[in-house]
Amino acid sequence: MTVKKRLLGWLADAALILYFVFALFPIAWMVILSLKPTNQLFSTYFSFSPTLDGYRTVLGDSEGIPFVRFFVNSLVVSVGAVVLSLLVGLPAAYASARWRFKGSENLMFTLLSFRFAPELTVIIPLFVLYQKLGLFDTYVGMVWVLQLVTLPLIVWIMRSYFADLTPELEQAALLDGYTRKQAFMRVALPLVKPGVAAVSLLAFIFAWNNFVFPLILTSNEAQTVTVGALSFLGGDRPKYNLTAAAALVSVVPPLLLALTIQRYLVRGLSFGAVKS
């Protein structure tokens, strides 16, 4: 290896290290803030006496902010949104993969556009409707509105999984006397279980991280952690250490799920990229 190639390799490694430091520094700073005591919050940078009091305060409701309830709310509405999306999205994905008709691709693109459209374009009409229908600040209202986030995702990814299955398997089941519903439930669905697991957890992460809908469509009873974590910024002296601790606690569930399904997630997204 020549000196020039060795130097280029070192420069590439140094650039990569700098990028990782730049990308990970905000997370490291959040950890540092969460461990700072309140009396050292503004007087020090990296030299301080670390403490877990911030986490105890956040999880103990000593500030009058029910963060644990917000955490439970996020679990309820995220799981509810994913379950409802699976009940509707799996049959829809199977049908779109097996039956093509004039305008079917336009219909699927319209569904996908719901996922890509900015949430602010629909939030005002939804706010008015929720006030009229009594769905404001309710679990049902949050589960329903999160379908705009989870359902298009499930339909599009699972469509690729079903399209990858050979139709002869279901045709053989139909010849054996199965109905189309039984062929779907007993033949097609078991073969795409890894995809169902991956897309379910991916949809959960997107629902969990949603901020705009709970910010506008909830106030207290159904508020989620993405909004509840900002409650510690109120008052004359914002408690950045408590906000950082709350944010880090709220990151744990989606982070664990993402690590768990990493290989299934890559497979599902690659199928969605190469299938029509």
Short mmCIF file of C-alpha atoms in Angstrom, two decimals:
data_model
loop_
_atom_site.label_atom_id
_atom_site.label_comp_id
_atom_site.label_asym_id
_atom_site.label_seq_id
_atom_site.Cartn_x
_atom_site.Cartn_y
_atom_site.Cartn_z
CA MET A 1 0.00 0.00 0.00
CA THR A 2 1.40 3.35 -1.03
CA VAL A 3 1.76 6.30 1.32
CA LYS A 4 -0.92 8.17 -0.63
CA LYS A 5 -3.49 5.37 -0.22
CA ARG A 6 -2.65 5.05 3.45
CA LEU A 7 -3.09 8.79 3.96
CA LEU A 8 -6.45 8.74 2.14
CA GLY A 9 -7.57 5.86 4.35
CA TRP A 10 -6.65 7.79 7.49
CA LEU A 11 -8.47 10.87 6.24
CA ALA A 12 -11.57 8.80 5.47
CA ASP A 13 -11.48 7.23 8.95
CA ALA A 14 -11.03 10.64 10.57
CA ALA A 15 -13.94 12.09 8.58
CA LEU A 16 -16.13 9.14 9.61
CA ILE A 17 -15.21 9.58 13.27
CA LEU A 18 -15.98 13.30 13.09
CA TYR A 19 -19.34 12.55 11.53
CA PHE A 20 -20.26 10.09 14.28
CA VAL A 21 -19.20 12.59 16.94
CA PHE A 22 -21.34 15.26 15.27
CA ALA A 23 -24.34 12.90 14.93
CA LEU A 24 -24.15 11.44 18.43
CA PHE A 25 -23.28 14.62 20.32
CA PRO A 26 -26.95 15.74 20.76
CA ILE A 27 -27.76 12.38 22.35
CA ALA A 28 -24.70 12.59 24.60
CA TRP A 29 -25.68 16.14 25.57
CA MET A 30 -29.19 14.92 26.48
CA VAL A 31 -27.66 12.27 28.74
CA ILE A 32 -25.43 14.87 30.38
CA LEU A 33 -28.38 17.21 30.95
CA SER A 34 -30.50 14.43 32.44
CA LEU A 35 -27.77 13.65 35.00
CA LYS A 36 -27.21 17.25 36.08
CA PRO A 37 -28.60 18.50 39.40
CA THR A 38 -30.75 21.60 39.16
CA ASN A 39 -28.25 23.86 40.96
CA GLN A 40 -25.54 23.00 38.40
CA LEU A 41 -27.76 23.08 35.33
CA PHE A 42 -26.59 26.50 34.05
CA SER A 43 -23.27 26.88 35.88
CA THR A 44 -21.34 23.93 34.40
CA TYR A 45 -20.85 22.13 31.10
CA PHE A 46 -19.08 18.79 31.51
CA SER A 47 -17.86 19.02 35.10
CA PHE A 48 -20.73 18.33 37.52
CA SER A 49 -21.95 15.92 40.18
CA PRO A 50 -24.08 13.34 38.33
CA THR A 51 -27.35 12.34 39.93
CA LEU A 52 -30.43 10.28 39.06
CA ASP A 53 -32.76 12.74 40.77
CA GLY A 54 -34.07 13.90 37.41
CA TYR A 55 -35.26 10.41 36.52
CA ARG A 56 -36.77 9.93 39.99
CA THR A 57 -38.65 13.20 39.65
CA VAL A 58 -39.95 12.37 36.18
CA LEU A 59 -41.08 8.88 37.13
CA GLY A 60 -42.31 9.88 40.58
CA ASP A 61 -44.71 12.67 39.55
CA SER A 62 -43.21 15.03 42.15
CA GLU A 63 -43.54 18.04 39.81
CA GLY A 64 -47.29 17.60 39.40
CA ILE A 65 -46.81 16.31 35.84
CA PRO A 66 -48.13 12.74 35.40
CA PHE A 67 -45.42 11.60 33.02
CA VAL A 68 -46.00 7.91 33.80
CA ARG A 69 -49.63 8.32 32.71
CA PHE A 70 -48.45 9.98 29.51
CA PHE A 71 -46.16 7.01 28.98
CA VAL A 72 -49.05 4.59 29.43
CA ASN A 73 -51.19 6.71 27.09
CA SER A 74 -48.54 6.39 24.40
CA LEU A 75 -48.52 2.61 24.81
CA VAL A 76 -52.31 2.39 24.63
CA VAL A 77 -52.81 4.58 21.57
CA SER A 78 -49.78 3.23 19.70
CA VAL A 79 -50.71 -0.42 20.23
CA GLY A 80 -54.37 0.34 19.46
CA ALA A 81 -53.46 2.12 16.23
CA VAL A 82 -51.23 -0.75 15.10
CA VAL A 83 -53.82 -3.43 15.89
CA LEU A 84 -56.58 -1.56 14.05
CA SER A 85 -54.28 -0.89 11.10
CA LEU A 86 -53.37 -4.57 10.89
CA LEU A 87 -57.02 -5.63 10.88
CA VAL A 88 -57.73 -3.30 7.97
CA GLY A 89 -54.34 -3.15 6.28
CA LEU A 90 -53.46 -6.84 5.90
CA PRO A 91 -56.57 -7.73 3.84
CA ALA A 92 -56.15 -4.51 1.86
CA ALA A 93 -52.50 -5.30 1.13
CA TYR A 94 -53.38 -8.86 0.08
CA ALA A 95 -56.16 -7.66 -2.21
CA SER A 96 -53.98 -4.99 -3.82
CA ALA A 97 -51.23 -7.57 -4.47
CA ARG A 98 -53.57 -10.17 -6.01
CA TRP A 99 -56.16 -8.13 -7.91
CA ARG A 100 -55.19 -5.42 -10.35
CA PHE A 101 -57.79 -3.25 -12.05
CA LYS A 102 -57.85 0.04 -13.91
CA GLY A 103 -56.86 2.76 -11.48
CA SER A 104 -55.56 0.37 -8.80
CA GLU A 105 -52.09 1.91 -8.84
CA ASN A 106 -53.57 5.39 -8.59
CA LEU A 107 -55.62 4.22 -5.61
CA MET A 108 -52.53 2.84 -3.88
CA PHE A 109 -50.59 6.03 -4.58
CA THR A 110 -53.44 8.07 -3.09
CA LEU A 111 -53.26 5.94 0.05
CA LEU A 112 -49.50 6.42 0.21
CA SER A 113 -49.92 10.18 -0.18
CA PHE A 114 -51.76 10.24 3.17
CA ARG A 115 -48.48 9.16 4.76
CA PHE A 116 -46.36 11.73 2.96
CA ALA A 117 -48.71 14.69 3.28
CA PRO A 118 -47.77 17.17 6.04
CA GLU A 119 -49.90 16.61 9.12
CA LEU A 120 -50.48 20.33 9.47
CA THR A 121 -52.60 20.29 6.29
CA VAL A 122 -55.33 18.26 8.01
CA ILE A 123 -54.92 19.17 11.66
CA ILE A 124 -57.31 22.17 11.71
CA PRO A 125 -60.26 20.30 10.11
CA LEU A 126 -59.57 17.35 12.40
CA PHE A 127 -59.54 19.61 15.45
CA VAL A 128 -62.95 21.05 14.52
CA LEU A 129 -64.40 17.59 13.81
CA TYR A 130 -63.03 16.15 17.04
CA GLN A 131 -64.56 18.99 19.04
CA LYS A 132 -67.94 18.40 17.37
CA LEU A 133 -67.86 14.59 17.76
CA GLY A 134 -66.51 14.52 21.32
CA LEU A 135 -63.30 12.76 20.30
CA PHE A 136 -60.96 15.48 21.52
CA ASP A 137 -58.52 14.25 24.20
CA THR A 138 -59.74 10.63 24.04
CA TYR A 139 -58.03 7.30 23.37
CA VAL A 140 -60.49 6.54 20.56
CA GLY A 141 -59.73 9.84 18.86
CA MET A 142 -55.98 9.33 19.03
CA VAL A 143 -56.14 5.72 17.82
CA TRP A 144 -58.35 6.80 14.94
CA VAL A 145 -56.21 9.71 13.78
CA LEU A 146 -52.98 7.69 13.99
CA GLN A 147 -54.37 5.53 11.17
CA LEU A 148 -53.14 8.30 8.87
CA VAL A 149 -49.63 7.38 10.03
CA THR A 150 -49.76 3.59 10.39
CA LEU A 151 -52.25 2.29 7.82
CA PRO A 152 -50.51 3.45 4.58
CA LEU A 153 -47.23 2.10 5.92
CA ILE A 154 -48.68 -1.34 6.65
CA VAL A 155 -50.53 -1.60 3.33
CA TRP A 156 -47.56 -0.64 1.19
CA ILE A 157 -44.94 -2.83 2.90
CA MET A 158 -47.21 -5.86 3.28
CA ARG A 159 -48.31 -5.49 -0.34
CA SER A 160 -44.72 -6.23 -1.32
CA TYR A 161 -44.61 -9.32 0.88
CA PHE A 162 -47.84 -10.72 -0.55
CA ALA A 163 -46.77 -9.93 -4.11
CA ASP A 164 -43.59 -11.93 -3.52
CA LEU A 165 -45.62 -15.07 -2.75
CA THR A 166 -46.45 -17.31 -5.69
CA PRO A 167 -50.22 -17.38 -6.38
CA GLU A 168 -50.05 -21.13 -7.06
CA LEU A 169 -49.98 -21.81 -3.31
CA GLU A 170 -53.39 -20.20 -2.82
CA GLN A 171 -54.76 -21.73 -6.02
CA ALA A 172 -53.84 -25.16 -4.72
CA ALA A 173 -55.65 -24.38 -1.47
CA LEU A 174 -58.74 -23.29 -3.43
CA LEU A 175 -58.67 -26.58 -5.36
CA ASP A 176 -58.60 -28.41 -2.03
CA GLY A 177 -61.88 -26.75 -1.07
CA TYR A 178 -60.63 -23.71 0.84
CA THR A 179 -62.51 -20.44 0.47
CA ARG A 180 -60.58 -17.32 -0.50
CA LYS A 181 -60.72 -16.14 3.13
CA GLN A 182 -59.36 -19.47 4.37
CA ALA A 183 -56.60 -19.41 1.76
CA PHE A 184 -55.62 -15.95 2.97
CA MET A 185 -55.74 -16.84 6.67
CA ARG A 186 -54.19 -20.34 6.53
CA VAL A 187 -51.81 -20.17 3.57
CA ALA A 188 -50.75 -16.62 2.68
CA LEU A 189 -50.73 -15.01 6.12
CA PRO A 190 -48.51 -17.61 7.88
CA LEU A 191 -45.92 -17.28 5.12
CA VAL A 192 -45.50 -13.54 5.71
CA LYS A 193 -45.27 -13.63 9.51
CA PRO A 194 -41.77 -12.05 9.52
CA GLY A 195 -43.17 -9.19 7.46
CA VAL A 196 -46.14 -8.78 9.77
CA ALA A 197 -43.82 -8.61 12.78
CA ALA A 198 -41.53 -6.08 11.10
CA VAL A 199 -44.26 -3.78 9.81
CA SER A 200 -46.16 -3.92 13.11
CA LEU A 201 -43.19 -2.76 15.10
CA LEU A 202 -42.25 -0.15 12.49
CA ALA A 203 -45.80 1.23 12.59
CA PHE A 204 -45.60 1.27 16.40
CA ILE A 205 -42.45 3.38 16.25
CA PHE A 206 -44.05 5.90 13.88
CA ALA A 207 -47.17 6.11 16.02
CA TRP A 208 -45.15 6.44 19.22
CA ASN A 209 -43.01 9.26 17.82
CA ASN A 210 -45.89 11.29 16.41
CA PHE A 211 -45.98 14.80 17.84
CA VAL A 212 -48.40 17.01 15.90
CA PHE A 213 -51.59 14.99 16.41
CA PRO A 214 -51.31 14.63 20.22
CA LEU A 215 -50.16 18.25 20.50
CA ILE A 216 -53.35 19.59 18.90
CA LEU A 217 -55.91 16.85 19.55
CA THR A 218 -55.22 16.19 23.25
CA SER A 219 -54.92 18.31 26.37
CA ASN A 220 -54.39 16.02 29.36
CA GLU A 221 -56.29 12.71 29.53
CA ALA A 222 -54.91 11.17 26.30
CA GLN A 223 -51.70 13.16 26.06
CA THR A 224 -48.62 11.18 25.00
CA VAL A 225 -44.97 11.29 26.01
CA THR A 226 -43.88 13.26 22.95
CA VAL A 227 -45.94 16.20 24.18
CA GLY A 228 -45.82 15.44 27.90
CA ALA A 229 -42.03 15.63 27.98
CA LEU A 230 -42.26 19.32 27.09
CA SER A 231 -44.37 20.03 30.18
CA PHE A 232 -41.19 20.38 32.23
CA LEU A 233 -40.17 23.43 30.16
CA GLY A 234 -43.00 25.53 31.57
CA GLY A 235 -42.66 28.05 34.37
CA ASP A 236 -40.21 30.86 35.07
CA ARG A 237 -37.17 28.55 35.10
CA PRO A 238 -37.32 25.72 32.53
CA LYS A 239 -36.12 22.40 33.94
CA TYR A 240 -33.99 21.16 31.07
CA ASN A 241 -32.64 18.26 33.10
CA LEU A 242 -36.15 16.91 33.69
CA THR A 243 -37.07 17.40 30.04
CA ALA A 244 -33.94 15.51 28.98
CA ALA A 245 -34.68 12.69 31.42
CA ALA A 246 -38.28 12.44 30.18
CA ALA A 247 -37.13 12.41 26.55
CA LEU A 248 -34.60 9.65 27.19
CA VAL A 249 -37.17 7.52 29.03
CA SER A 250 -39.61 7.93 26.14
CA VAL A 251 -36.97 6.77 23.66
CA VAL A 252 -36.51 3.37 25.31
CA PRO A 253 -39.51 1.43 23.88
CA PRO A 254 -39.06 2.33 20.18
CA LEU A 255 -35.29 1.93 20.48
CA LEU A 256 -35.60 -1.58 21.92
CA LEU A 257 -38.13 -2.50 19.24
CA ALA A 258 -35.93 -1.13 16.47
CA LEU A 259 -32.97 -3.19 17.68
CA THR A 260 -35.16 -6.27 17.95
CA ILE A 261 -36.55 -6.16 14.42
CA GLN A 262 -33.55 -4.73 12.58
CA ARG A 263 -33.02 -7.64 10.17
CA TYR A 264 -36.75 -8.02 9.44
CA LEU A 265 -37.07 -4.28 8.98
CA VAL A 266 -34.31 -4.13 6.34
CA ARG A 267 -35.87 -7.03 4.47
CA GLY A 268 -39.33 -5.46 4.48
CA LEU A 269 -38.09 -2.08 3.28
CA SER A 270 -35.99 -3.67 0.53
CA PHE A 271 -39.03 -5.59 -0.73
CA GLY A 272 -40.98 -2.34 -0.83
CA ALA A 273 -38.22 -0.71 -2.85
CA VAL A 274 -38.00 -3.32 -5.61
CA LYS A 275 -41.65 -4.28 -6.00
CA SER A 276 -44.02 -2.34 -8.19
#
